[in-house]
Amino acid sequence: MIRSVVRGVGSALPRRIMKNSEFEAALDTSDEWIVQRTGIRQRHIAAADETTASLGEAAARAALADGGLTPADIDLIVLATSTPNNTFPATAVEIQQRLGMRHGFAFDLQAVCSGFVFAVATADGHIRNGLAKRALVIGSETFSRILDWSDRTTCVLFGDGAGAMVLEAHEGEGSVADRGVLAASLRSDGTHKEKLYVDGGPSTTKTVGHLRMEGREVFKHAAGMITDVVEGTFAQAGISAEDLTWFVPHQANKRIIDASAKKLGIADEKVVVTVDLHGNTSAASVPLALDVAVKDGRIRKGDLVMLEAMGGGFTWGAVLIRW
Ligand code: ACO
């Protein structure tokens, strides 16, 4: 059977780093509160010339270089984002143009913080059914553009950045020993819409809007939803938490990451954490964390890696990959 094997990963971050202490002048908050409640110490903030398309392009080029590939080798781009450059066309198509590609197809996928996990599963489907041979899967966000910078309950939590992965069709045996995407579990439930949303859009207010979140409500649901899809993915693959080499969760809050890993019985040493460096970069958070753990030598060929995320909608999902 065809498997989608990871050929390369890459990432890109805006030049400017914003430390927690920089909020203290304008808002009633502190570095201590932010670190204690979230684990976040800093985030990158995009300048005017750094956009979802430019960061996505840079991450894509880094992933291509990592895999020893060029844009000519790619026939599909799936971009997970909630902060596109324009309402349309898809920012994925702009990245395709920036990469100099006039072949293949590209589209955006919108599942907020779960976007990258949904995009990996979607690209895997297209590869397995023969629509594509090599896919660039990108998560790129500029959440700083949709934050209400006067709202301390949300603006301290998010950052900008991009991460990318190249998936390539390979013949596998159909067993859990294969390299590539092995199993996935995706969910959504729109009854939670009001807990985490943007209060604008082309068809309603005709504006871009700002992010609104009932943080405590999101927190309450997060660990349960994450364990639901991770356990579903374990069951599909016929493995358990002990078999996992690395757990790469969505980087929203260190407390949610810790609670989920504990509930799943995953040891702390197997958990990749970058929320301290990047904040919550929504769809970019998982590929940014992956790139850090691949480049520092933690994730290696043959490792069993579980990606998971939960976000606005709510949406939630998990993907198991043998590296
Ligand atoms: N600085 C200081 N105080 C603050 C701040 C701040 N930045 N923000 C809130 N507070 C105050 C609140 O006003 C509240 O004060 P009160 O008790 O006087 O009302 C107090 O701190 C406690 O607030 P809580 O909301 O109960 O704090 P909590 O411990 O729940 O932490 C947080 C808040 C960090 C937002 C947490 O709820 C959380 O992480 N939620 C989940 C967010 C998340 O994971 N989102 C993921 C999906 S994101 C996506 O899909 C785009």
Coordinates of C-alpha atoms and ligand atoms in Angstrom, one line a residue, residues 27-30 33-34 37-38 111-114 143 151-154 156-158 196 211 213-220 222 250 252-253 255-256 280 282 310-313 315, ligand 1:
L27 CA -1.6 46.0 30.2
D28 CA -2.3 44.9 33.7
T29 CA -0.3 41.7 33.4
S30 CA 3.1 40.4 34.3
W33 CA 1.4 35.5 35.5
I34 CA 2.0 34.6 31.8
R37 CA -0.5 30.2 33.7
T38 CA 0.8 29.3 30.2
A111 CA -9.3 24.2 11.1
V112 CA -7.7 26.9 13.3
C113 CA -5.2 25.4 15.7
S114 CA -5.9 21.9 14.4
F143 CA -2.3 35.8 14.5
D151 CA -7.4 42.3 25.8
R152 CA -4.9 40.8 28.3
T153 CA -6.9 37.5 28.4
T154 CA -6.0 36.7 24.7
V156 CA -0.5 37.5 25.6
L157 CA -1.1 34.0 24.3
F158 CA -0.4 34.1 20.6
L196 CA -13.2 30.6 20.5
L211 CA -10.0 36.8 18.2
M213 CA -11.9 33.4 23.6
E214 CA -13.4 32.1 26.8
G215 CA -10.1 30.7 27.9
R216 CA -11.4 28.8 31.0
E217 CA -14.0 27.0 28.8
V218 CA -11.4 26.0 26.2
F219 CA -9.1 24.8 28.9
K220 CA -11.9 22.7 30.4
A222 CA -8.9 20.6 25.8
H250 CA -0.2 21.7 19.7
A252 CA -1.2 26.5 23.3
N253 CA -0.5 26.1 27.0
R255 CA -0.6 23.2 31.5
I256 CA -2.8 21.6 28.8
N280 CA 0.5 29.7 20.5
S282 CA -2.2 28.1 15.9
M310 CA -7.2 21.2 19.4
G311 CA -8.7 24.6 18.6
G312 CA -11.5 26.9 17.4
G313 CA -14.7 25.2 16.2
T315 CA -11.8 21.1 16.0
Ligands
ACO1 N1 -2.5 38.8 33.1 C1 -3.0 38.9 34.4 N2 -4.2 38.4 34.8 C2 -4.9 37.8 33.8 C3 -4.5 37.7 32.5 C4 -3.2 38.3 32.2 N3 -2.7 38.2 30.9 N4 -5.5 37.1 31.8 C5 -6.5 36.9 32.6 N5 -6.1 37.3 33.8 C6 -6.9 37.2 35.1 C7 -8.4 37.0 34.8 O1 -9.0 38.2 34.5 C8 -8.9 36.4 36.1 O2 -9.1 37.4 37.0 P1 -10.3 37.3 38.0 O3 -10.1 36.0 38.8 O4 -10.2 38.5 38.8 O5 -11.5 37.2 37.1 C9 -7.7 35.5 36.5 O6 -6.5 36.1 35.8 C10 -7.8 34.1 36.3 O7 -8.3 33.9 34.9 P2 -8.6 32.5 34.3 O8 -9.1 32.7 32.9 O9 -9.3 31.6 35.3 O10 -7.1 31.9 34.2 P3 -6.7 30.5 33.8 O11 -5.8 29.9 34.8 O12 -7.8 29.7 33.2 O13 -5.7 30.9 32.6 C11 -5.7 30.9 30.1 C12 -6.2 31.6 31.4 C13 -4.2 30.9 30.1 C14 -6.3 31.6 28.9 C15 -6.2 29.4 30.1 O14 -7.5 29.4 30.4 C16 -6.0 28.8 28.8 O15 -4.9 28.5 28.4 N6 -7.0 28.4 28.1 C17 -6.9 27.6 26.9 C18 -6.5 28.5 25.8 C19 -6.1 27.5 24.7 O16 -5.5 26.5 24.9 N7 -6.5 27.8 23.5 C20 -6.1 26.7 22.5 C21 -6.8 26.8 21.4 S1 -6.3 28.3 20.6 C22 -7.0 28.3 19.0 O17 -7.6 27.3 18.6 C23 -6.8 29.5 18.2

